[in-house]
Short mmCIF file of C-alpha atoms and ligand atoms in Angstrom, two decimals:
data_model
loop_
_atom_site.label_atom_id
_atom_site.label_comp_id
_atom_site.label_asym_id
_atom_site.label_seq_id
_atom_site.Cartn_x
_atom_site.Cartn_y
_atom_site.Cartn_z
CA UNK A 8 1.04 -7.02 19.73
CA UNK A 9 -1.62 -4.45 18.84
CA UNK A 10 0.51 -1.56 17.58
CA UNK A 11 -2.64 0.51 17.35
CA UNK A 12 -2.81 0.87 21.05
CA UNK A 13 0.82 0.78 22.02
CA UNK A 14 2.33 4.02 23.19
CA UNK A 15 5.89 2.77 22.93
CA UNK A 16 7.19 0.37 20.32
CA UNK A 17 10.14 -0.57 18.15
CA UNK A 18 10.18 -1.25 14.50
CA UNK A 19 13.04 -3.68 13.73
CA UNK A 20 14.34 -5.47 10.63
CA UNK A 21 13.73 -2.51 8.31
CA UNK A 22 15.73 -0.61 5.80
CA UNK A 23 15.32 3.02 7.06
CA UNK A 24 15.44 5.93 4.59
CA UNK A 25 15.43 8.86 6.99
CA UNK A 26 15.14 11.75 4.49
CA UNK A 27 17.16 13.84 6.90
CA UNK A 28 19.48 16.61 5.51
CA UNK A 29 22.24 14.14 4.85
CA UNK A 30 19.89 11.46 3.34
CA UNK A 31 21.01 8.97 5.91
CA UNK A 32 20.06 5.36 5.30
CA UNK A 33 20.23 2.47 7.82
CA UNK A 34 20.36 -0.82 6.04
CA UNK A 35 19.37 -2.78 9.15
CA UNK A 36 17.58 -0.11 11.15
CA UNK A 37 15.53 0.37 14.24
CA UNK A 38 12.84 2.97 14.75
CA UNK A 39 11.81 3.71 18.42
CA UNK A 40 8.46 5.41 18.83
CA UNK A 41 7.14 6.75 22.08
CA UNK A 42 3.99 8.72 22.68
CA UNK A 43 3.55 9.39 18.98
CA UNK A 44 7.06 10.80 18.48
CA UNK A 45 10.29 9.37 17.25
CA UNK A 46 12.42 8.66 20.32
CA UNK A 47 15.36 7.24 18.39
CA UNK A 48 16.31 6.00 14.92
CA UNK A 49 19.51 4.26 13.88
CA UNK A 50 21.27 1.07 12.93
CA UNK A 51 20.40 -2.07 14.96
CA UNK A 52 24.06 -2.45 15.84
CA UNK A 53 23.92 0.93 17.69
CA UNK A 54 20.47 0.56 19.12
CA UNK A 55 20.98 -2.99 20.49
CA UNK A 56 20.50 -1.93 24.13
CA UNK A 57 16.95 -0.89 23.31
CA UNK A 58 16.03 -4.37 22.08
CA UNK A 59 16.63 -5.87 25.51
CA UNK A 60 14.34 -3.46 27.38
CA UNK A 61 11.16 -5.38 26.77
CA UNK A 62 9.64 -2.67 24.61
CA UNK A 63 7.05 -4.21 22.24
CA UNK A 64 8.72 -4.80 18.88
CA UNK A 65 7.31 -5.20 15.36
CA UNK A 66 9.37 -7.08 12.77
CA UNK A 67 9.22 -5.07 9.56
CA UNK A 68 10.18 -8.09 7.43
CA UNK A 69 12.95 -6.25 5.65
CA UNK A 70 10.69 -3.57 4.16
CA UNK A 71 11.68 0.02 3.58
CA UNK A 72 10.64 2.28 6.38
CA UNK A 73 10.58 5.98 5.38
CA UNK A 74 8.77 9.16 6.25
CA UNK A 75 5.17 9.53 5.07
CA UNK A 76 4.91 11.57 1.89
CA UNK A 77 3.88 15.25 2.13
CA UNK A 78 1.49 16.47 -0.63
CA UNK A 79 2.02 20.25 -0.78
CA UNK A 80 -0.78 21.17 -3.08
CA UNK A 81 -4.15 19.38 -3.41
CA UNK A 82 -7.86 19.91 -3.79
CA UNK A 83 -8.82 16.53 -2.38
CA UNK A 84 -12.66 16.84 -2.54
CA UNK A 85 -12.35 17.46 -6.35
CA UNK A 86 -11.95 13.62 -6.45
CA UNK A 87 -15.78 13.86 -6.78
CA UNK A 88 -15.32 15.05 -10.36
CA UNK A 89 -12.54 12.66 -11.42
CA UNK A 90 -12.63 12.15 -15.14
CA UNK A 91 -15.73 14.25 -15.72
CA UNK A 92 -14.18 17.12 -17.71
CA UNK A 93 -11.33 16.28 -20.00
CA UNK A 94 -9.27 17.46 -22.94
CA UNK A 95 -9.97 21.18 -22.81
CA UNK A 96 -7.64 24.19 -22.70
CA UNK A 97 -7.28 25.57 -19.19
CA UNK A 98 -9.71 28.54 -19.38
CA UNK A 99 -12.54 26.50 -20.87
CA UNK A 100 -11.75 23.62 -18.49
CA UNK A 101 -11.85 25.89 -15.45
CA UNK A 102 -15.20 27.43 -16.48
CA UNK A 103 -16.69 23.90 -16.58
CA UNK A 104 -15.05 22.90 -13.30
CA UNK A 105 -16.62 25.85 -11.57
CA UNK A 106 -19.92 25.05 -13.10
CA UNK A 107 -20.02 21.49 -11.71
CA UNK A 108 -18.57 22.63 -8.38
CA UNK A 109 -21.31 25.14 -8.04
CA UNK A 110 -24.02 22.57 -8.91
CA UNK A 111 -22.80 19.77 -6.70
CA UNK A 112 -20.90 21.20 -3.69
CA UNK A 113 -22.42 21.48 -0.30
CA UNK A 114 -20.91 20.94 3.11
CA UNK A 115 -22.05 17.34 2.86
CA UNK A 116 -20.66 16.53 -0.60
CA UNK A 117 -17.44 18.29 0.31
CA UNK A 118 -17.03 16.16 3.37
CA UNK A 119 -17.62 13.02 1.25
CA UNK A 120 -15.16 14.24 -1.40
CA UNK A 121 -12.57 14.99 1.25
CA UNK A 122 -12.98 11.52 2.78
CA UNK A 123 -12.61 9.97 -0.69
CA UNK A 124 -9.40 11.95 -1.35
CA UNK A 125 -7.89 11.37 2.09
CA UNK A 126 -8.51 7.62 1.71
CA UNK A 127 -6.63 7.70 -1.58
CA UNK A 128 -3.80 9.76 -0.03
CA UNK A 129 -3.31 7.56 3.04
CA UNK A 130 -3.37 4.33 1.08
CA UNK A 131 -0.74 5.88 -1.19
CA UNK A 132 1.52 6.71 1.74
CA UNK A 133 0.74 10.35 2.20
CA UNK A 134 0.65 11.39 5.82
CA UNK A 135 0.25 15.18 5.41
CA UNK A 136 -1.46 17.28 2.84
CA UNK A 137 -1.92 20.94 2.09
CA UNK A 138 -5.49 21.02 0.96
CA UNK A 139 -7.15 24.13 -0.53
CA UNK A 140 -10.85 23.75 -0.82
CA UNK A 141 -14.17 25.60 -0.68
CA UNK A 142 -15.43 24.03 2.56
CA UNK A 143 -12.26 23.91 4.66
CA UNK A 144 -14.21 23.08 7.85
CA UNK A 145 -15.22 19.80 6.19
CA UNK A 146 -11.62 19.13 5.30
CA UNK A 147 -10.65 19.40 9.00
CA UNK A 148 -13.55 17.09 9.95
CA UNK A 149 -12.53 14.53 7.34
CA UNK A 150 -8.88 14.73 8.29
CA UNK A 151 -9.59 14.23 11.93
CA UNK A 152 -11.62 11.11 11.11
CA UNK A 153 -9.10 9.71 8.56
CA UNK A 154 -6.13 10.35 10.88
CA UNK A 155 -4.32 12.41 8.29
CA UNK A 156 -2.23 15.46 9.05
CA UNK A 157 -3.83 18.43 7.33
CA UNK A 158 -2.81 21.93 6.49
CA UNK A 159 -5.96 23.83 5.56
CA UNK A 160 -7.55 27.25 5.83
CA UNK A 161 -10.11 29.74 4.81
CA UNK A 162 -10.60 30.34 1.07
CA UNK A 163 -10.44 33.85 -0.33
CA UNK A 164 -12.16 34.40 -3.73
CA UNK A 165 -13.74 37.58 -5.22
CA UNK A 166 -17.50 37.42 -5.65
CA UNK A 167 -19.58 34.60 -4.29
CA UNK A 168 -17.54 31.35 -4.71
CA UNK A 169 -18.65 27.80 -4.88
CA UNK A 170 -19.25 27.89 -1.11
CA UNK A 171 -21.80 30.67 -1.25
CA UNK A 172 -19.75 32.72 1.25
CA UNK A 173 -19.84 36.45 0.54
CA UNK A 174 -16.50 38.39 0.36
CA UNK A 175 -16.94 40.35 3.61
CA UNK A 176 -17.35 37.12 5.63
CA UNK A 177 -14.20 35.41 4.40
CA UNK A 178 -11.59 36.97 6.72
CA UNK A 179 -13.66 36.23 9.81
CA UNK A 180 -14.31 32.72 8.69
CA UNK A 181 -10.59 32.18 8.00
CA UNK A 182 -9.70 33.66 11.41
CA UNK A 183 -12.16 31.38 13.19
CA UNK A 184 -10.54 28.31 11.51
CA UNK A 185 -7.09 29.46 12.61
CA UNK A 186 -8.26 30.01 16.20
CA UNK A 187 -10.00 26.67 16.35
CA UNK A 188 -6.83 24.80 15.45
CA UNK A 189 -4.25 27.01 17.17
CA UNK A 190 -1.60 24.90 18.78
CA UNK A 191 -2.56 21.71 16.98
CA UNK A 192 0.29 19.67 15.43
CA UNK A 193 -2.20 17.46 13.59
CA UNK A 194 -4.50 20.07 11.99
CA UNK A 195 -2.42 23.06 10.77
CA UNK A 196 -4.35 26.28 9.83
CA UNK A 197 -3.64 29.26 7.62
CA UNK A 198 -5.28 31.07 4.68
CA UNK A 199 -5.77 29.99 1.07
CA UNK A 200 -6.51 32.91 -1.24
CA UNK A 201 -7.15 31.29 -4.65
CA UNK A 202 -4.86 33.42 -6.81
CA UNK A 203 -3.93 36.95 -7.82
CA UNK A 204 -6.26 36.77 -10.81
CA UNK A 205 -9.26 35.77 -8.69
CA UNK A 206 -8.58 37.80 -5.60
CA UNK A 207 -8.03 41.65 -5.83
CA UNK A 208 -5.42 43.33 -3.60
CA UNK A 209 -8.01 44.12 -0.86
CA UNK A 210 -8.91 40.49 -0.47
CA UNK A 211 -5.23 39.47 -0.55
CA UNK A 212 -4.49 42.00 2.16
CA UNK A 213 -7.29 40.67 4.31
CA UNK A 214 -5.99 37.12 3.85
CA UNK A 215 -2.39 38.16 4.62
CA UNK A 216 -3.48 39.99 7.75
CA UNK A 217 -5.24 36.85 9.15
CA UNK A 218 -2.18 34.68 8.28
CA UNK A 219 0.19 37.13 9.94
CA UNK A 220 -1.92 37.74 13.06
CA UNK A 221 -2.82 34.08 13.51
CA UNK A 222 0.72 32.82 12.56
CA UNK A 223 -0.63 30.68 9.79
CA UNK A 224 0.60 29.83 6.24
CA UNK A 225 -0.37 31.78 3.09
CA UNK A 226 -1.05 29.42 0.29
CA UNK A 227 -1.92 30.70 -3.18
CA UNK A 228 -1.85 29.63 -6.84
CA UNK A 229 0.81 31.67 -8.64
CA UNK A 230 2.13 31.93 -12.21
CA UNK A 231 0.46 28.71 -13.35
CA UNK A 232 -0.35 29.88 -16.86
CA UNK A 233 0.66 32.47 -19.36
CA UNK A 234 -2.93 33.77 -19.53
CA UNK A 235 -2.89 34.32 -15.74
CA UNK A 236 0.35 36.33 -16.04
CA UNK A 237 -1.20 38.45 -18.88
CA UNK A 238 -4.39 39.07 -16.88
CA UNK A 239 -2.50 40.14 -13.84
CA UNK A 240 -0.05 42.32 -15.87
CA UNK A 241 -3.06 44.03 -17.62
CA UNK A 242 -4.77 44.70 -14.27
CA UNK A 243 -1.89 45.67 -12.00
CA UNK A 244 0.96 46.50 -14.42
CA UNK A 245 3.25 43.64 -13.23
CA UNK A 246 3.49 39.82 -13.19
CA UNK A 247 2.13 37.68 -10.43
CA UNK A 248 5.22 37.19 -8.35
CA UNK A 249 6.27 40.92 -8.60
CA UNK A 250 2.62 41.81 -7.69
CA UNK A 251 2.79 39.59 -4.60
CA UNK A 252 6.22 40.97 -3.73
CA UNK A 253 5.01 44.60 -4.00
CA UNK A 254 2.05 43.73 -1.78
CA UNK A 255 4.56 42.45 0.81
CA UNK A 256 3.21 38.87 0.57
CA UNK A 257 6.35 36.86 -0.05
CA UNK A 258 8.06 35.52 3.03
CA UNK A 259 8.55 32.27 4.86
CA UNK A 260 4.80 31.81 5.40
CA UNK A 261 4.11 31.93 1.70
CA UNK A 262 3.58 28.76 -0.41
CA UNK A 263 3.19 29.42 -4.08
CA UNK A 264 1.51 26.60 -6.04
CA UNK A 265 2.98 26.04 -9.54
CA UNK A 266 5.40 28.97 -10.52
CA UNK A 267 5.48 27.65 -14.10
CA UNK A 268 5.99 31.04 -15.75
CA UNK A 269 8.53 32.86 -13.66
CA UNK A 270 11.60 34.69 -15.05
CA UNK A 271 15.04 35.04 -13.42
CA UNK A 272 14.13 38.16 -11.50
CA UNK A 273 11.02 36.49 -10.07
CA UNK A 274 13.02 33.42 -9.08
CA UNK A 275 15.38 35.80 -7.27
CA UNK A 276 12.52 37.49 -5.48
CA UNK A 277 11.12 34.14 -4.32
CA UNK A 278 14.55 32.96 -3.23
CA UNK A 279 15.38 36.15 -1.29
CA UNK A 280 12.04 36.15 0.45
CA UNK A 281 12.17 32.58 1.81
CA UNK A 282 8.84 31.78 0.15
CA UNK A 283 8.20 28.15 -0.81
CA UNK A 284 7.01 26.61 -4.10
CA UNK A 285 4.70 23.61 -4.66
CA UNK A 286 5.56 21.95 -7.92
CA UNK A 287 2.74 19.94 -9.57
CA UNK A 288 4.14 18.23 -12.64
CA UNK A 289 1.20 16.08 -13.68
CA UNK A 290 -1.27 19.04 -13.58
CA UNK A 291 1.17 21.23 -15.50
CA UNK A 292 1.58 18.53 -18.19
CA UNK A 293 -2.07 17.70 -18.50
CA UNK A 294 -3.40 21.19 -18.65
CA UNK A 295 -0.53 22.22 -20.95
CA UNK A 296 0.57 24.88 -18.50
CA UNK A 297 4.24 24.29 -19.28
CA UNK A 298 7.39 23.16 -17.50
CA UNK A 299 8.17 24.95 -14.25
CA UNK A 300 11.87 25.91 -14.10
CA UNK A 301 12.48 23.58 -11.23
CA UNK A 302 16.28 23.15 -11.76
CA UNK A 303 16.74 26.91 -11.81
CA UNK A 304 14.57 27.42 -8.71
CA UNK A 305 16.49 24.71 -6.90
CA UNK A 306 19.82 26.28 -7.87
CA UNK A 307 18.52 29.63 -6.49
CA UNK A 308 18.03 27.96 -3.14
CA UNK A 309 14.21 27.94 -3.20
CA UNK A 310 12.54 25.31 -1.09
CA UNK A 311 10.52 23.31 -3.58
CA UNK A 312 7.84 20.90 -2.38
CA UNK A 313 5.81 18.52 -4.44
CA UNK A 314 2.07 18.29 -5.01
CA UNK A 315 -0.49 16.50 -7.03
CA UNK A 316 -3.05 19.33 -7.44
CA UNK A 317 -6.67 18.06 -7.64
CA UNK A 318 -7.98 14.96 -9.30
CA UNK A 319 -9.71 17.09 -11.87
CA UNK A 320 -6.41 18.20 -13.26
CA UNK A 321 -4.60 14.93 -12.81
CA UNK A 322 -7.22 12.20 -12.19
CA UNK A 323 -5.53 10.73 -9.27
CA UNK A 324 -3.64 12.17 -6.33
CA UNK A 325 -0.65 9.93 -6.48
CA UNK A 326 2.56 11.31 -4.95
CA UNK A 327 4.69 8.50 -6.40
CA UNK A 328 3.70 9.53 -9.90
CA UNK A 329 4.43 13.18 -9.00
CA UNK A 330 7.92 12.08 -7.78
CA UNK A 331 8.68 10.16 -10.93
CA UNK A 332 7.49 13.04 -13.16
CA UNK A 333 9.40 15.66 -11.17
CA UNK A 334 12.50 13.52 -11.46
CA UNK A 335 12.24 12.99 -15.23
CA UNK A 336 10.42 15.77 -17.03
CA UNK A 337 13.06 18.40 -16.20
CA UNK A 338 15.76 16.23 -17.67
CA UNK A 339 13.90 16.21 -21.03
CA UNK A 340 12.81 19.87 -20.75
CA UNK A 341 16.42 21.10 -20.14
CA UNK A 342 18.42 18.49 -22.10
CA UNK A 343 20.34 17.82 -18.89
CA UNK A 344 20.10 14.24 -17.58
CA UNK A 345 21.46 15.32 -14.24
CA UNK A 346 18.68 17.82 -13.60
CA UNK A 347 16.61 17.19 -10.44
CA UNK A 348 18.29 14.20 -8.77
CA UNK A 349 16.42 11.36 -7.05
CA UNK A 350 17.65 12.70 -3.67
CA UNK A 351 16.35 16.18 -4.44
CA UNK A 352 13.08 14.68 -5.58
CA UNK A 353 12.59 12.61 -2.37
CA UNK A 354 13.19 15.65 -0.29
CA UNK A 355 10.68 17.57 -2.37
CA UNK A 356 8.09 14.86 -1.46
CA UNK A 357 8.94 14.77 2.24
CA UNK A 358 11.12 17.31 4.21
CA UNK A 359 10.64 20.19 1.78
CA UNK A 360 6.83 19.79 2.03
CA UNK A 361 6.93 19.91 5.81
CA UNK A 362 9.08 23.04 5.60
CA UNK A 363 6.61 24.59 3.15
CA UNK A 364 3.90 24.15 5.81
CA UNK A 365 6.14 25.85 8.41
CA UNK A 366 6.48 22.43 10.05
CA UNK A 367 10.01 21.37 9.15
CA UNK A 368 10.82 20.75 12.80
CA UNK A 369 7.60 18.67 13.26
CA UNK A 370 7.68 16.02 10.48
CA UNK A 371 9.10 15.31 6.97
CA UNK A 372 12.01 13.21 8.07
CA UNK A 373 12.76 10.49 10.60
CA UNK A 374 14.72 12.18 13.30
CA UNK A 375 14.38 12.05 17.11
CA UNK A 376 11.77 14.41 18.53
CA UNK A 377 9.74 14.53 15.31
CA UNK A 378 6.29 13.15 14.91
CA UNK A 379 6.23 9.42 14.02
CA UNK A 380 4.76 9.84 10.53
CA UNK A 381 6.11 6.90 8.54
CA UNK A 382 5.27 4.23 5.96
CA UNK A 383 6.43 0.77 5.16
CA UNK A 384 7.27 0.01 1.48
CA UNK A 385 7.45 -3.53 0.04
CA UNK A 386 10.84 -4.69 -1.21
CA UNK A 387 9.99 -8.08 -2.58
CA UNK A 388 7.92 -6.94 -5.58
CA UNK A 389 9.62 -7.87 -8.88
CA UNK A 390 10.20 -4.23 -9.70
CA UNK A 391 11.97 -3.81 -6.45
CA UNK A 392 14.72 -6.35 -7.08
CA UNK A 393 17.68 -6.09 -7.12
CA UNK A 394 17.87 -2.84 -5.12
CA UNK A 395 21.26 -1.13 -5.15
CA UNK A 396 20.14 2.34 -4.01
CA UNK A 397 16.85 2.59 -2.13
CA UNK A 398 16.42 6.21 -2.99
CA UNK A 399 16.73 5.48 -6.73
CA UNK A 400 14.19 2.76 -6.23
CA UNK A 401 11.68 4.90 -4.35
CA UNK A 402 11.82 7.69 -6.92
CA UNK A 403 12.11 5.71 -10.21
CA UNK A 404 10.47 2.33 -9.64
CA UNK A 405 8.27 2.24 -6.58
CA UNK A 406 4.59 3.09 -6.65
CA UNK A 407 1.68 3.52 -4.30
CA UNK A 408 0.81 -0.17 -4.63
CA UNK A 409 3.99 -0.92 -2.72
CA UNK A 410 2.78 0.98 0.42
CA UNK A 411 1.85 -1.69 3.01
CA UNK A 412 1.52 0.20 6.33
CA UNK A 413 1.02 3.84 7.25
CA UNK A 414 1.44 5.55 10.64
CA UNK A 415 0.61 9.16 11.51
CA UNK A 416 1.79 10.44 14.87
CA UNK A 417 2.68 6.85 15.85
CA UNK A 418 -0.81 5.61 15.20
CA UNK A 419 -1.38 3.01 12.52
CA UNK A 420 -3.92 4.17 9.92
CA UNK A 421 -3.21 1.67 7.14
CA UNK A 422 -2.33 -1.97 7.86
CA UNK A 423 -1.36 -4.33 5.05
CA UNK A 424 -2.97 -1.99 2.43
CA UNK A 425 -6.22 -1.72 4.39
CA UNK A 426 -7.39 1.64 5.69
CA UNK A 427 -8.32 1.42 9.36
CA UNK A 428 -9.95 4.78 9.81
CA UNK A 429 -12.53 5.25 6.99
CA UNK A 430 -15.02 2.87 5.50
CA UNK A 431 -14.38 2.88 1.75
CA UNK A 432 -17.43 0.73 0.97
CA UNK A 433 -19.62 3.26 2.71
CA UNK A 434 -17.94 6.13 0.83
CA UNK A 435 -18.59 4.23 -2.38
CA UNK A 436 -22.26 3.79 -1.59
CA UNK A 437 -22.65 7.44 -0.81
CA UNK A 438 -20.95 8.29 -4.11
CA UNK A 439 -23.31 6.01 -5.95
CA UNK A 440 -26.15 8.05 -4.55
CA UNK A 441 -24.94 11.33 -6.09
CA UNK A 442 -23.18 9.95 -9.16
CA UNK A 443 -26.01 10.80 -11.59
CA UNK A 444 -26.39 14.41 -10.31
CA UNK A 445 -22.63 14.93 -10.65
CA UNK A 446 -22.72 13.54 -14.21
CA UNK A 447 -25.65 15.78 -15.08
CA UNK A 448 -23.86 18.88 -13.77
CA UNK A 449 -21.05 18.37 -16.26
CA UNK A 450 -23.37 18.54 -19.35
ZN1 ZN B 510 -4.44 23.89 -7.54
#
């Protein structure tokens, strides 16, 4: 059968890791998809009547079938600058990043960068991404073409940013994006003010107002570095999270990227507000930002999602590496080998991400009524055998090379490791054409 075109189909002979609240696993499972949504999911023994109804069936060959991964913090188009600026402290690094972004970025190069990043994400089993970038309209165009679920929105940044948009136009631009995608389950819109050290309270208020009026998310970098905390304390007399709290900008629509430098009171403020945190372990390691207090934030009941940050702070945007780091670095950092369990980690990379997008009822786990966003993971690779606990395997041994098939909203976008929606050769040729100008901008 051509599962591309089928509206209704079954996946059989698969080990299903549902990532539901109870971490339910079906060793011999069946997934029933209808009109892009999950109609039912369960053990073959229970769903046997479905198999005799003549619904087209795909034999999953014993692979693991699990929800697509949710990348909760990314700057995908920064893949254009992968490996260009390395081995610098954060402030010097950021100054150079902004220099090359300013020199290279246009709507056209942003579209190319987003397509490059989304190809990498989809092939790595990511079906939804929160992408903060200078040309969000290009992100939406690229996501639509790629078949990726995107959460994106208007950037807020004081002064003229890399996109050339003046301050006074940002709110209207952000509002237009929200209105264009209102009601869409595939393209989720909100606002993305860069940070409290790059956006003054007036700009933050304008962003918040758009998010509140348009019912979108509010995604912001927060408490990533010590220097950022000192800058914000010098300017406003209080640290980043307290500043956001006093501005009334912590609630269920808020997604804070990083939260590396937060004290107990700030953890309490985030927890009480219902705001979400996107943890980015590789970026925090490589830029020497520090270790986010993930175990303490989890214990406080904060919804922690997982992200890769951009390829300029982590070189690739690999959610499997993010999972493995999230599940290991906090053990070393706290001296507690039980810190951040594999089950907590897998939820951070799936269901918690969807919740952080305000879309916990829409995707993030395999449950009836949700969007059919799922991936097939190889089980016959040497590093996958023997497999006693599939969740331990997915977090500690599996990698993106194991991802064979990817479906978003029931539609297949990767088949046997081949991306069906974007032409990677063509993307590569376009990159070849601008490679030397990107390299020159970094000097
Ligand atoms: Zn970031």
